[in-house]
XYZ file of C-alpha atoms in Angstrom:
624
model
C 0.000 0.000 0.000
C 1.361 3.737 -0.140
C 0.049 7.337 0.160
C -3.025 6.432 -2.235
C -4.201 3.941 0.451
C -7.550 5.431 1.250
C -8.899 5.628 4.927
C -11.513 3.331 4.105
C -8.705 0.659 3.567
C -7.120 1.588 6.817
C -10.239 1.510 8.805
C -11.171 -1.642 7.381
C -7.928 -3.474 8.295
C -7.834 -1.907 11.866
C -11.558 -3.294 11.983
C -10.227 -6.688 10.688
C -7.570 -6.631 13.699
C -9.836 -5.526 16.376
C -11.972 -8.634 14.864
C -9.053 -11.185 14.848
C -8.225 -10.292 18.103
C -12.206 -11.078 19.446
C -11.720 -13.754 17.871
C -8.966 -14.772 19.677
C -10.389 -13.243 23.341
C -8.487 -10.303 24.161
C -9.834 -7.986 26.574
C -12.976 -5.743 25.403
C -10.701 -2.432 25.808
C -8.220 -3.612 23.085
C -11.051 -4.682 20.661
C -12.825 -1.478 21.320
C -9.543 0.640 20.867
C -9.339 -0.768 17.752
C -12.923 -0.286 16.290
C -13.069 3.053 18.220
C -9.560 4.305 15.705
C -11.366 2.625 12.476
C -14.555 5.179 12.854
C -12.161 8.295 13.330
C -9.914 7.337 10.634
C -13.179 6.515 8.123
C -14.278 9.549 9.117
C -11.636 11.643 8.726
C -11.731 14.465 6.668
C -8.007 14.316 4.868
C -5.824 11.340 3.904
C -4.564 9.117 6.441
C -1.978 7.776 5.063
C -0.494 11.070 3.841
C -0.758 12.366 8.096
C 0.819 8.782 9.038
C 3.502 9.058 6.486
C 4.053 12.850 8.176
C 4.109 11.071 11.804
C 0.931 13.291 12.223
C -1.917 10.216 12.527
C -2.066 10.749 16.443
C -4.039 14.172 15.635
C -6.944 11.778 15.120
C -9.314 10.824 17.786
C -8.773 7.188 19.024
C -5.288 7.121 17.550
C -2.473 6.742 19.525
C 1.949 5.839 18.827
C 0.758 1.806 18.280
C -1.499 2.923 15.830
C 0.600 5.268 14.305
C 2.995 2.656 13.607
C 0.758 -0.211 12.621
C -0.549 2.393 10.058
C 2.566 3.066 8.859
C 3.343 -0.983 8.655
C 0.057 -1.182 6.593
C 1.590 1.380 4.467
C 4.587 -0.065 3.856
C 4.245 -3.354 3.230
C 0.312 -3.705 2.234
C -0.545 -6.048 5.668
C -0.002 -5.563 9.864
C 2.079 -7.962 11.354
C -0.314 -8.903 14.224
C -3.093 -9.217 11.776
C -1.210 -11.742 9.727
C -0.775 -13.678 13.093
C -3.692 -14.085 14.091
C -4.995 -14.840 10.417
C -2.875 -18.118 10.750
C -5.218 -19.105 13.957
C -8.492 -17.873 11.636
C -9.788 -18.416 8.636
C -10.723 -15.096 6.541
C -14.251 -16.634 6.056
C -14.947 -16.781 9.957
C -14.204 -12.953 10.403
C -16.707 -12.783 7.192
C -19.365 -14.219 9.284
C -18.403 -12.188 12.136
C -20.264 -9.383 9.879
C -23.442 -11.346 9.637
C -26.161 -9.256 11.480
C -26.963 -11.537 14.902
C -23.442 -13.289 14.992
C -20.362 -11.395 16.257
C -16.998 -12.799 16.905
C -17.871 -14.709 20.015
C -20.777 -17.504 17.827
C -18.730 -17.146 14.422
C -15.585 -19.001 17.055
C -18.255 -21.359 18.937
C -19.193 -22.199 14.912
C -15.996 -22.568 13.748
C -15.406 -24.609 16.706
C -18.362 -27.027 17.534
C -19.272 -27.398 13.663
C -15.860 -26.375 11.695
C -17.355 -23.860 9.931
C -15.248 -21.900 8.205
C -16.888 -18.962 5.787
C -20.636 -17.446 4.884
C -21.256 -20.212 2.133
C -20.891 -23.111 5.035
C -22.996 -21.173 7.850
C -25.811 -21.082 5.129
C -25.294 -24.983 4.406
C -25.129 -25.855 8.068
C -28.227 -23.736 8.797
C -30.114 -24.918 5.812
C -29.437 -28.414 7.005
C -30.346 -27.793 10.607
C -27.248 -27.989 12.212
C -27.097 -24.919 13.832
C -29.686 -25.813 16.519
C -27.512 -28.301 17.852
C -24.861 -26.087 19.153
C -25.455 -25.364 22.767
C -26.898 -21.520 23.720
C -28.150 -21.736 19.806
C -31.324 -23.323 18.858
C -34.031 -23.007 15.856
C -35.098 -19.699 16.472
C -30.952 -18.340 16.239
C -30.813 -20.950 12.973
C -33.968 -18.954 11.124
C -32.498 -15.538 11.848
C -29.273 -16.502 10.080
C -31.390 -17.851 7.273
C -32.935 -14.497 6.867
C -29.918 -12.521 7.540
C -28.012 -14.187 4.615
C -31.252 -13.790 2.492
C -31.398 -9.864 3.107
C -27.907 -9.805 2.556
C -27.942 -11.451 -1.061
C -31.307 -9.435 -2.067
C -28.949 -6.063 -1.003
C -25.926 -7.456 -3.091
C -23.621 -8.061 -0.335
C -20.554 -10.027 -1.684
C -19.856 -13.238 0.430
C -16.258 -15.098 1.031
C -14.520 -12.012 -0.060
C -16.192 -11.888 -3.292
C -17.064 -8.298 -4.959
C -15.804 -4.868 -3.257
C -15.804 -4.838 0.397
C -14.329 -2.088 1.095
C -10.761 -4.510 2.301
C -12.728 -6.427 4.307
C -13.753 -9.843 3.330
C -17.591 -11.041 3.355
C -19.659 -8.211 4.696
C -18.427 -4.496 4.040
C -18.087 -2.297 7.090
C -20.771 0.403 6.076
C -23.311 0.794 2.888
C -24.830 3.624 4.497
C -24.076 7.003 6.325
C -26.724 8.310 9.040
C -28.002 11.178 8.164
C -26.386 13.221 10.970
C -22.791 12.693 9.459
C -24.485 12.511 5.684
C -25.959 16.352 6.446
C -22.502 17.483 8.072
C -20.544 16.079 5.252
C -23.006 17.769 2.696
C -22.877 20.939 4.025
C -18.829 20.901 4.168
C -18.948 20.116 0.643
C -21.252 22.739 -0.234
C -19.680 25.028 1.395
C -16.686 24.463 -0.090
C -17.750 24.719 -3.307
C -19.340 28.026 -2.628
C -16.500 29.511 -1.486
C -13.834 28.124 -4.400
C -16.185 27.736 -7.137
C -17.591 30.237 -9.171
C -18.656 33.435 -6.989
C -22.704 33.216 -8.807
C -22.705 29.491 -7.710
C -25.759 28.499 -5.559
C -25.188 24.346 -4.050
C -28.419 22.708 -2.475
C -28.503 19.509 -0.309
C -30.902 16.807 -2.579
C -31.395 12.836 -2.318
C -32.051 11.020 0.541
C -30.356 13.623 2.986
C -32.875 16.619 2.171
C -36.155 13.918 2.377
C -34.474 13.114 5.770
C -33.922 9.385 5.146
C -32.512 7.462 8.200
C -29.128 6.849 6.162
C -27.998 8.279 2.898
C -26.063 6.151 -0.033
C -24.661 9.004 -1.653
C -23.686 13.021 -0.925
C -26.209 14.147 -3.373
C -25.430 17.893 -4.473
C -27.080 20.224 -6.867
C -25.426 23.248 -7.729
C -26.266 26.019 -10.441
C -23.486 28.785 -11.973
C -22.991 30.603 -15.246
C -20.327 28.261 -15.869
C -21.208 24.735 -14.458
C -18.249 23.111 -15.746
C -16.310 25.405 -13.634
C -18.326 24.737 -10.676
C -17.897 21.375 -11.227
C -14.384 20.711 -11.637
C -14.395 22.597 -8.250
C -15.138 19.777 -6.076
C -12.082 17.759 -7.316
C -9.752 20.819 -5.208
C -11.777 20.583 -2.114
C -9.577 18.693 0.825
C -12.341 16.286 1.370
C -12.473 14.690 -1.947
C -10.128 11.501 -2.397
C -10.862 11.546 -5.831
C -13.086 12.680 -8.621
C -14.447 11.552 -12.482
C -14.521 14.135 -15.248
C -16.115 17.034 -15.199
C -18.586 17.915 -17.422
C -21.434 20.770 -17.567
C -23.807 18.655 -16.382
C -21.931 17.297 -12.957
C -19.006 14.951 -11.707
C -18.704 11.928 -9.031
C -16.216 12.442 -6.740
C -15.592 10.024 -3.495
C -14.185 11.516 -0.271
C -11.610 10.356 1.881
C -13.887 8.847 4.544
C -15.408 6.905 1.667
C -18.601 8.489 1.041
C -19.937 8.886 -2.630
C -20.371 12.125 -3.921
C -22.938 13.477 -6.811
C -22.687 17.038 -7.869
C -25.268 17.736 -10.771
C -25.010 21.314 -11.825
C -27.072 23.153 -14.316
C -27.413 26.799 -15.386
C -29.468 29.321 -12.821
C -32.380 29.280 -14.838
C -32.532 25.098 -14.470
C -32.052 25.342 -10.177
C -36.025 24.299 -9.681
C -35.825 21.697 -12.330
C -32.662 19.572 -11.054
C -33.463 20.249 -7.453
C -36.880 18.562 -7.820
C -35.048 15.818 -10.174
C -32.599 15.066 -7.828
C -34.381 15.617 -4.436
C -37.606 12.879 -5.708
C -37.224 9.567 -4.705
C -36.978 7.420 -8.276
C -40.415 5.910 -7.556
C -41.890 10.076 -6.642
C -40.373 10.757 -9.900
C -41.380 8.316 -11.888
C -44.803 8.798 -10.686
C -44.457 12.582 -11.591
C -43.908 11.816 -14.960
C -46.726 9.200 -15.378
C -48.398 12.141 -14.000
C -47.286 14.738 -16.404
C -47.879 12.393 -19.535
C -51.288 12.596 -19.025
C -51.200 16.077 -19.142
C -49.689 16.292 -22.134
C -46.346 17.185 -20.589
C -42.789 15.692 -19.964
C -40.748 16.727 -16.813
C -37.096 16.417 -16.286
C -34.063 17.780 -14.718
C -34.035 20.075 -18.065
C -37.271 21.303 -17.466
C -40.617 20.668 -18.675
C -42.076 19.954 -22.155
C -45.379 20.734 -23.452
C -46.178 18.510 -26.287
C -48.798 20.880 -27.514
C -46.172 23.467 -28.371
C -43.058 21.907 -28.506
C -41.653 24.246 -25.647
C -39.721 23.542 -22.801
C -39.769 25.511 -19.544
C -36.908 25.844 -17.205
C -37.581 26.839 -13.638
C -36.016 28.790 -10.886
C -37.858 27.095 -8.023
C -39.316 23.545 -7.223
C -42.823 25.044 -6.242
C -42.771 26.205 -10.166
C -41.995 23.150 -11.246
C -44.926 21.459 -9.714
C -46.919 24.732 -10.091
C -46.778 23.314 -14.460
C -47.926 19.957 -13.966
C -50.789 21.212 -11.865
C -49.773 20.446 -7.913
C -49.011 22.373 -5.156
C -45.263 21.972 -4.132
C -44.907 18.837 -2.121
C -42.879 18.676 0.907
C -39.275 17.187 0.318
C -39.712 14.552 3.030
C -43.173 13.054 1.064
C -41.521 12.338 -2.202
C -41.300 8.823 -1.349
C -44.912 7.753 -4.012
C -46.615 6.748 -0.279
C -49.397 8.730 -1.877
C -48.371 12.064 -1.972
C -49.627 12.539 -5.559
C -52.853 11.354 -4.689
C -53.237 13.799 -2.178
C -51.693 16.814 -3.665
C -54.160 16.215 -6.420
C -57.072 16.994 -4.027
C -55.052 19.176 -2.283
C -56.669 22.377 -4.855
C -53.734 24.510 -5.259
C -51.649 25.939 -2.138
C -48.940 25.037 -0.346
C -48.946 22.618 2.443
C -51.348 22.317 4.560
C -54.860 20.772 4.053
C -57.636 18.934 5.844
C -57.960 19.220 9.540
C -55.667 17.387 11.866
C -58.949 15.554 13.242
C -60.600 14.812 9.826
C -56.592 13.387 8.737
C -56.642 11.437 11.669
C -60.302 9.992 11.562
C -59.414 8.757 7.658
C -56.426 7.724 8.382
C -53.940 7.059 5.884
C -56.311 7.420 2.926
C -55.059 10.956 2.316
C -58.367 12.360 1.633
C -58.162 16.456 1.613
C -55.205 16.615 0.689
C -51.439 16.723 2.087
C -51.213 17.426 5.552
C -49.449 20.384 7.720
C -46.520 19.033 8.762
C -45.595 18.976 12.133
C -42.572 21.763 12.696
C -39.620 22.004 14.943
C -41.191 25.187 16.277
C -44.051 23.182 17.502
C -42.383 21.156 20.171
C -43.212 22.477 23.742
C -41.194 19.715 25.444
C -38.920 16.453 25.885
C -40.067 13.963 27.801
C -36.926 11.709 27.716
C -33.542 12.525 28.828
C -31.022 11.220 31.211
C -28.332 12.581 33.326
C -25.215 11.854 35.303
C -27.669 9.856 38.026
C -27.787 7.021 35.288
C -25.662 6.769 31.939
C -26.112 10.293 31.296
C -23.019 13.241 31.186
C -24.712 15.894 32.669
C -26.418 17.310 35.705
C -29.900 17.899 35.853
C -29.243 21.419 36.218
C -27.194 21.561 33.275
C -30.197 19.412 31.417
C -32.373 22.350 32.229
C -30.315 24.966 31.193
C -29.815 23.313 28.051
C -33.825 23.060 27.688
C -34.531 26.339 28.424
C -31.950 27.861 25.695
C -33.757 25.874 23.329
C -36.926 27.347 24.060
C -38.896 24.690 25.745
C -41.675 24.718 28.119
C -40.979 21.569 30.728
C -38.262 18.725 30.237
C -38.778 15.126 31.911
C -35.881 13.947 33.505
C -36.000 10.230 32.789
C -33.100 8.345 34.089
C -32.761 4.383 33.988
C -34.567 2.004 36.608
C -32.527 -0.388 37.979
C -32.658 -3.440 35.626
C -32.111 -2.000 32.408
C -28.951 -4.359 31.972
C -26.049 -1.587 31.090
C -24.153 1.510 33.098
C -25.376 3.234 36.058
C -28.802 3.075 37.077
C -31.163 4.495 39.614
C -31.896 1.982 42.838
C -35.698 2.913 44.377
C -33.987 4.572 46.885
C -32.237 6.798 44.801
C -35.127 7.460 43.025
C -37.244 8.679 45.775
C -34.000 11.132 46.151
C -34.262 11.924 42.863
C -37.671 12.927 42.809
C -37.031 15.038 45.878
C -33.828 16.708 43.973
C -36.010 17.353 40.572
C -38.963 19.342 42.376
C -36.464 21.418 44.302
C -34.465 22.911 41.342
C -38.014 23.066 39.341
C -38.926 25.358 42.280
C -35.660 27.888 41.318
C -36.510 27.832 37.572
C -38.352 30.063 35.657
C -39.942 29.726 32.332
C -39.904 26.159 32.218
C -41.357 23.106 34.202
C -38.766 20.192 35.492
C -40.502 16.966 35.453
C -39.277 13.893 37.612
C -40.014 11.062 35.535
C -37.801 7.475 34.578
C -37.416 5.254 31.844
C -38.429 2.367 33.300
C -37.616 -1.144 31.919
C -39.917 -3.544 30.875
C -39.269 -6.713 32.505
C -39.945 -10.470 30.636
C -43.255 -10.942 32.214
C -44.189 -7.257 31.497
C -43.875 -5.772 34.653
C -41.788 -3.108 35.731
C -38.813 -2.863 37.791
C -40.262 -0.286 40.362
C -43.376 -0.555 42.807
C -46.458 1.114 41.728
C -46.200 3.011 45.004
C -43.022 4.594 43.656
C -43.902 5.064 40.134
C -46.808 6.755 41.577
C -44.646 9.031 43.183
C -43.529 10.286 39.196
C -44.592 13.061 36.682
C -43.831 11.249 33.798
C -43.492 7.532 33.199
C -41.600 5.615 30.130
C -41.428 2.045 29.926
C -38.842 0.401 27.457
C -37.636 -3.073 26.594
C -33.354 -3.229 27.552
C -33.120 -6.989 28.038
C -34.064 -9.857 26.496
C -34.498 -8.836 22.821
C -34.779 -12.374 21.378
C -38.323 -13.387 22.773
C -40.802 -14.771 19.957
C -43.009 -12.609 18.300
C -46.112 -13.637 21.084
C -44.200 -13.144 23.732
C -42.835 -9.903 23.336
C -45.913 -9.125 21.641
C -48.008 -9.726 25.426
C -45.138 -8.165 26.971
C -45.553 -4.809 25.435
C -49.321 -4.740 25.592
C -49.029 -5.520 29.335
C -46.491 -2.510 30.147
C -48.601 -0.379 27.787
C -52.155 -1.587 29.699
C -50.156 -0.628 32.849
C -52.040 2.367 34.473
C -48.848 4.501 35.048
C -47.028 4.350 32.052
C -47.278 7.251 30.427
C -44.982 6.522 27.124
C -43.364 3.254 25.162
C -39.445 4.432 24.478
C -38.055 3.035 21.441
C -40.859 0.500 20.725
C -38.942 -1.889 18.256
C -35.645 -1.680 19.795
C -33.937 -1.392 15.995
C -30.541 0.374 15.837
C -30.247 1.766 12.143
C -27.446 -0.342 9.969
C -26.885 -1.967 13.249
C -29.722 -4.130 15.014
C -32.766 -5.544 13.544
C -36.442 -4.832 15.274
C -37.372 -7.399 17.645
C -40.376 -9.346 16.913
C -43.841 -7.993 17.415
C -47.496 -7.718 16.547
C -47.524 -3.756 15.996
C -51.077 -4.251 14.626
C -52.056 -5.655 18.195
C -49.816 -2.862 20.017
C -51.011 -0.041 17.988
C -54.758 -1.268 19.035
C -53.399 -1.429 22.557
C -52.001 1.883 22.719
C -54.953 3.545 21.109
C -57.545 2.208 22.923
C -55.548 2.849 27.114
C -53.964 6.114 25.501
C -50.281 5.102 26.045
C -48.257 7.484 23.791
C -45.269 5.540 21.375
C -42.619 7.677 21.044
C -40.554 8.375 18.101
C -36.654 7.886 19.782
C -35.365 10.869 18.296
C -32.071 9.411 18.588
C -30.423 9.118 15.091
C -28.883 5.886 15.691
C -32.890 4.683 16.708
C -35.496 7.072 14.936
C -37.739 4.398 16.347
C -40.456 4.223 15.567
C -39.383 4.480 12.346
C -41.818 6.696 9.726
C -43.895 3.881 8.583
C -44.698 2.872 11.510
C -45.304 6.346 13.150
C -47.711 6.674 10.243
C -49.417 3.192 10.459
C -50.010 4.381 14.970
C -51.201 7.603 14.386
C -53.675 6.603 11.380
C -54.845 3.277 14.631
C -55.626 6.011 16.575
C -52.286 6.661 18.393
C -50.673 9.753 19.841
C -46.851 9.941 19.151
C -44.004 11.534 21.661
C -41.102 13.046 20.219
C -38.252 12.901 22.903
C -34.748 13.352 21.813
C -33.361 10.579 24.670
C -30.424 13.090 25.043
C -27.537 12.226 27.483
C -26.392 15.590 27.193
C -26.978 18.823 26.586
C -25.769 18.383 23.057
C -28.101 15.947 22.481
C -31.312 17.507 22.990
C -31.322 19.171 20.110
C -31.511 15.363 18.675
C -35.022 16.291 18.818
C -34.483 17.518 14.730
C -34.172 14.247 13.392
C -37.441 13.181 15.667
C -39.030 15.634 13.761
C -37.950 14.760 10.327
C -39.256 11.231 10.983
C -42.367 12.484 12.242
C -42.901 14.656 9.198
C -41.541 11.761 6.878
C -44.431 9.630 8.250
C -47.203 12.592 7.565
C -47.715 13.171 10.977
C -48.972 17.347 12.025
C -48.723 19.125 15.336
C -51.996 17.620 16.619
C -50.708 13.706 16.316
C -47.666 14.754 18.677
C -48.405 14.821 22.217
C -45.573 17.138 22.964
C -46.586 19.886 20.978
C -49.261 20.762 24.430
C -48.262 22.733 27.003
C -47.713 20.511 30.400
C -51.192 21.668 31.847
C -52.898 19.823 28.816
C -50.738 16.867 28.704
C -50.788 16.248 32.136
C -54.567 15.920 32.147
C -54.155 13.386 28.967
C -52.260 11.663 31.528
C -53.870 8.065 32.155
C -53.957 8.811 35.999
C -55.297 11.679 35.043
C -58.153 10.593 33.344
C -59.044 7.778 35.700
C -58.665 10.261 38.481
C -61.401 12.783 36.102
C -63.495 10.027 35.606
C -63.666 8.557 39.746
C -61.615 5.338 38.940
């Protein structure tokens, strides 16, 4: 390897090291010193190899001397002595099915051990045959989930036993996708950059997946507009970011960036700046339902602009809203062009911007769209968070601190939720310390003003679905959230009745992250949703939308499919920081991706309203 290694290489044979040595049972720190330097260095904004070569790679997070010189090792002879050790004790198709969602290093060495199996093409034989069950701490249920993990992974392309790109890492690549967090950061460098070494008329918009607010992006897609767009785009090939970059042309170039990430810049003339944004903003299926649409009209839309058959003229457009203004819609919201039925509903929508139909009309029809498209909910429209934790638990801050951080961003009351005692990871809260805590929370509420502390917990849901305090204690709390920490591998019925019993509980106020998925990382763990959406609809349990971007849970489809059962949604950000609070954005996006308005959230009420929607509340209203 030499100076063109990119950092994607490097992280992915650091990753392959911190594997081989799971593999081989080191301690958890070395693994996760290893794994922890493969993110910074993907990440990283310049070339590695180029600051390891310069004796500079310790500047990076997570990278120390050892580092620096297994780098350098890498660079110099193409492999790192350690990893080539241990590769001796391992075959490279066992750290391939390392990468298999469900497995990790620990059952691809029990496999390799108990059954000899060796690489992704043998775990799929030996589970097709049934032989996975045998292994002790296995069984039928881990067999099926293998199945479907190699399935998925075939339907998405995923090479196996090193075959295809894998970004240096054989099987399973480290990363297809970005989260949108570190998608919109990298965007905005890029555009940025461009702005201010490009062409001084050039105007560079955010498009794709990022600006619909997808839960990961693919690609850095980039629209950008100047007198001279071949200028513009040869531009991005001088920015410090970009590893590399295609020919540029007046229409665009691809360009990939040293952390790895795909890059699209499509540029056009000013005149054209509606036209590609729409084009390249539209999911394929929005777009190709746009033009089905505009055929019918006699009319043919593009990134170029629109046609009219009739007179053989084609309009180019400044803004999206004109675009859509042509083929007879009112502009549609970047985070519905997904064809869930947006068309269909800005065709009845009559002309005029967003908002139509009233939230209770939207949310007695459901899904069926019928008015029109709805008001999305806004950022603006948040009053509260009614999930966060603090130093008492796994948080990093005081509650104090937690409030401050509220207040600056303009909200009303804050819940501070930290973990019950079970919840199976860090610090947690004993009842004692709870009743403490309680005590602690209403006397700093009583030196604030402007906003309302609430003294709440995120309470785990045990097994059996009960929780880990006594209803005495929870009693004792403003604000209740039950979520599932342990035992994620129950069947579908039982975690289905476990669920529905913490949400028929009378005290639980909220379900926190209600399938447990971790994007690109964890799967959702079996349920009924139809039967927990009924449940939470007919005791008034809220489901929250984890505005965590690593969770976004419940994901926009499912947000969508609880609110249209009769469900009200909490957006809580889940912050363990100050920082993180403002998490609540991509809460919002997810909301808004899954057509949800201000009156579907419960969090857009002030606390005197919410607390009376409170199911205490209402049994206390009603004399039960």
């Amino acid at each position: 390897m030499t100076n063109t290694t990119t950092n994607a290489e490097i992280a992915a044979a650091l990753e392959e090291l911190g594997d081989l040595y799971e593999l081989d049972g080191a301690i958890v720190h070395r693994v996760l010193a290893y794994r922890r330097a493969a993110e910074s260095i993907r990440e990283a904004s310049t070339s590695v190899a180029a600051l390891a070569r310069a004796g500079r790679a310790t500047e990076l997070p997570a990278v120390g001397d050892t580092l620096q010189e297994k780098i350098v090792a890498l660079l110099d002879t193409g492999t790192i002595p350690a990893a080539e050790r241990l590769r001796g004790k391992f075959p490279a198709g066992v750290v391939a099915i390392t990468r298999i969602p469900g497995i990790g290093p620990k059952r691809a060495r029990l496999l390799h051990e108990e059954l000899g199996i060796d690489s992704p093409q043998a775990l799929r034989e030996a589970a097709a045959a049934g032989r996975l069950r045998g292994v002790k701490g296995l069984g039928a249920k881990f067999e099926e989930k293998v199945l479907a993990a190699l399935e998925r992974l075939a339907a998405e392309g995923v090479a196996l036993d090193g075959e295809g790109d894998t970004g240096g890492r054989a099987g399973i690549p480290y990363s297809r996708r970005v989260l949108l967090p570190a998608a919109i950061e990298l965007a905005q460098t890029l555009a940025t950059g461009l702005r201010e070494h490009g062409p001084s008329d050039a105007r560079i918009e955010i498009a794709g997946s990022a600006r619909r607010g997808a839960d990961s992006v693919k690609d850095i897609d980039l629209v950008g507009v100047a007198a001279d767009p071949e200028r513009l785009a040869r531009t991005l090939a001088t920015l410090e970011q970009i590893e590399s970059a295609g020919t540029a042309t007046a229409t665009g170039v691809r360009g990939r960036t040293h952390s790895g990430a795909a890059v699209d810049l499509r540029t056009a003339s000013p005149s054209q700046l509606g036209n590609l944004l729409q084009h390249c903003t539209g999911s394929a299926a929005h777009n190709a339902a746009l033009r089905e649409h505009a055929v019918r009209k006699g009319l043919h839309v593009s990134e170029h602009g629109v046609l009219d058959d009739a007179t053989g003229v084609t309009r180019t457009c400044t803004t999206e809203a004109e675009v859509y203004a042509l083929l007879g819609l009112p502009s549609i919201p970047p985070e519905l062009r997904e064809n869930r039925g947006e068309l269909e509903a800005a065709l009845l929508e009559g002309g005029g911007g967003e908002g139509a139909g009233s939230p209770g009309t939207r949310r007695a029809r459901g899904a069926s769209n019928a008015g029109g498209l709805p008001k999305l909910i806004a950022q603006a429209d948040i009053r509260g968070d009614l999930h966060c934790h603090t130093t008492a638990s796994d948080g990093r801050a005081s509650i104090e601190e937690m409030a401050s951080a509220a207040q600056e961003l303009g909200y009303e009351y804050l819940a501070i939720t930290d973990h019950s005692a079970s919840h199976g990871f860090g610090n947690d809260v004993s009842p004692a310390q709870l009743r403490e805590q309680i005590e602690r929370v209403h006397a700093i509420d009583a030196t604030l003003d402007g906003i309302t502390l609430l003294a709440g917990s995120e309470v785990n849901i045990l097994p059996d679905g009960t929780l880990d305090y006594e209803d005495a204690l929870l009693a004792r709390l403003d604000w209740v959230v039950a979520s599932v920490h342990t035992a994620f591998g129950m069947s579908e019925q039982a975690m289905t009745e476990r669920m529905i019993a913490a949400i028929e509980h009378p005290l639980v106020d909220t379900i926190g992250h209600p399938t447990g998925r971790l994007i690109e990382r964890r799967e959702p763990y079996a349920l009924d949703l139809e039967a927990v959406f009924a449940a939470a609809a007919r005791t008034g349990t809220l489901l929250e939308i984890n505005a965590n971007p690593d969770r976004r849970d419940l994901n926009e489809s499912l947000a969508r499919a609880a609110v249209a059962a009769g469900v009200r949604i909490a957006i809580d950000s889940d912050a363990h920081r100050p920082a993180t609070l403002q998490n609540m954005r991509w809460g919002i996006l997810t909301a808004r991706r899954g057509w949800l308005t201000k009156d579907d959230v419960a969090n857009t009420r002030p606390w005197a309203e919410l607390r009376g929607m409170r199911k205490r509340a209402r049994a206390a209203a009603s004399g039960r």
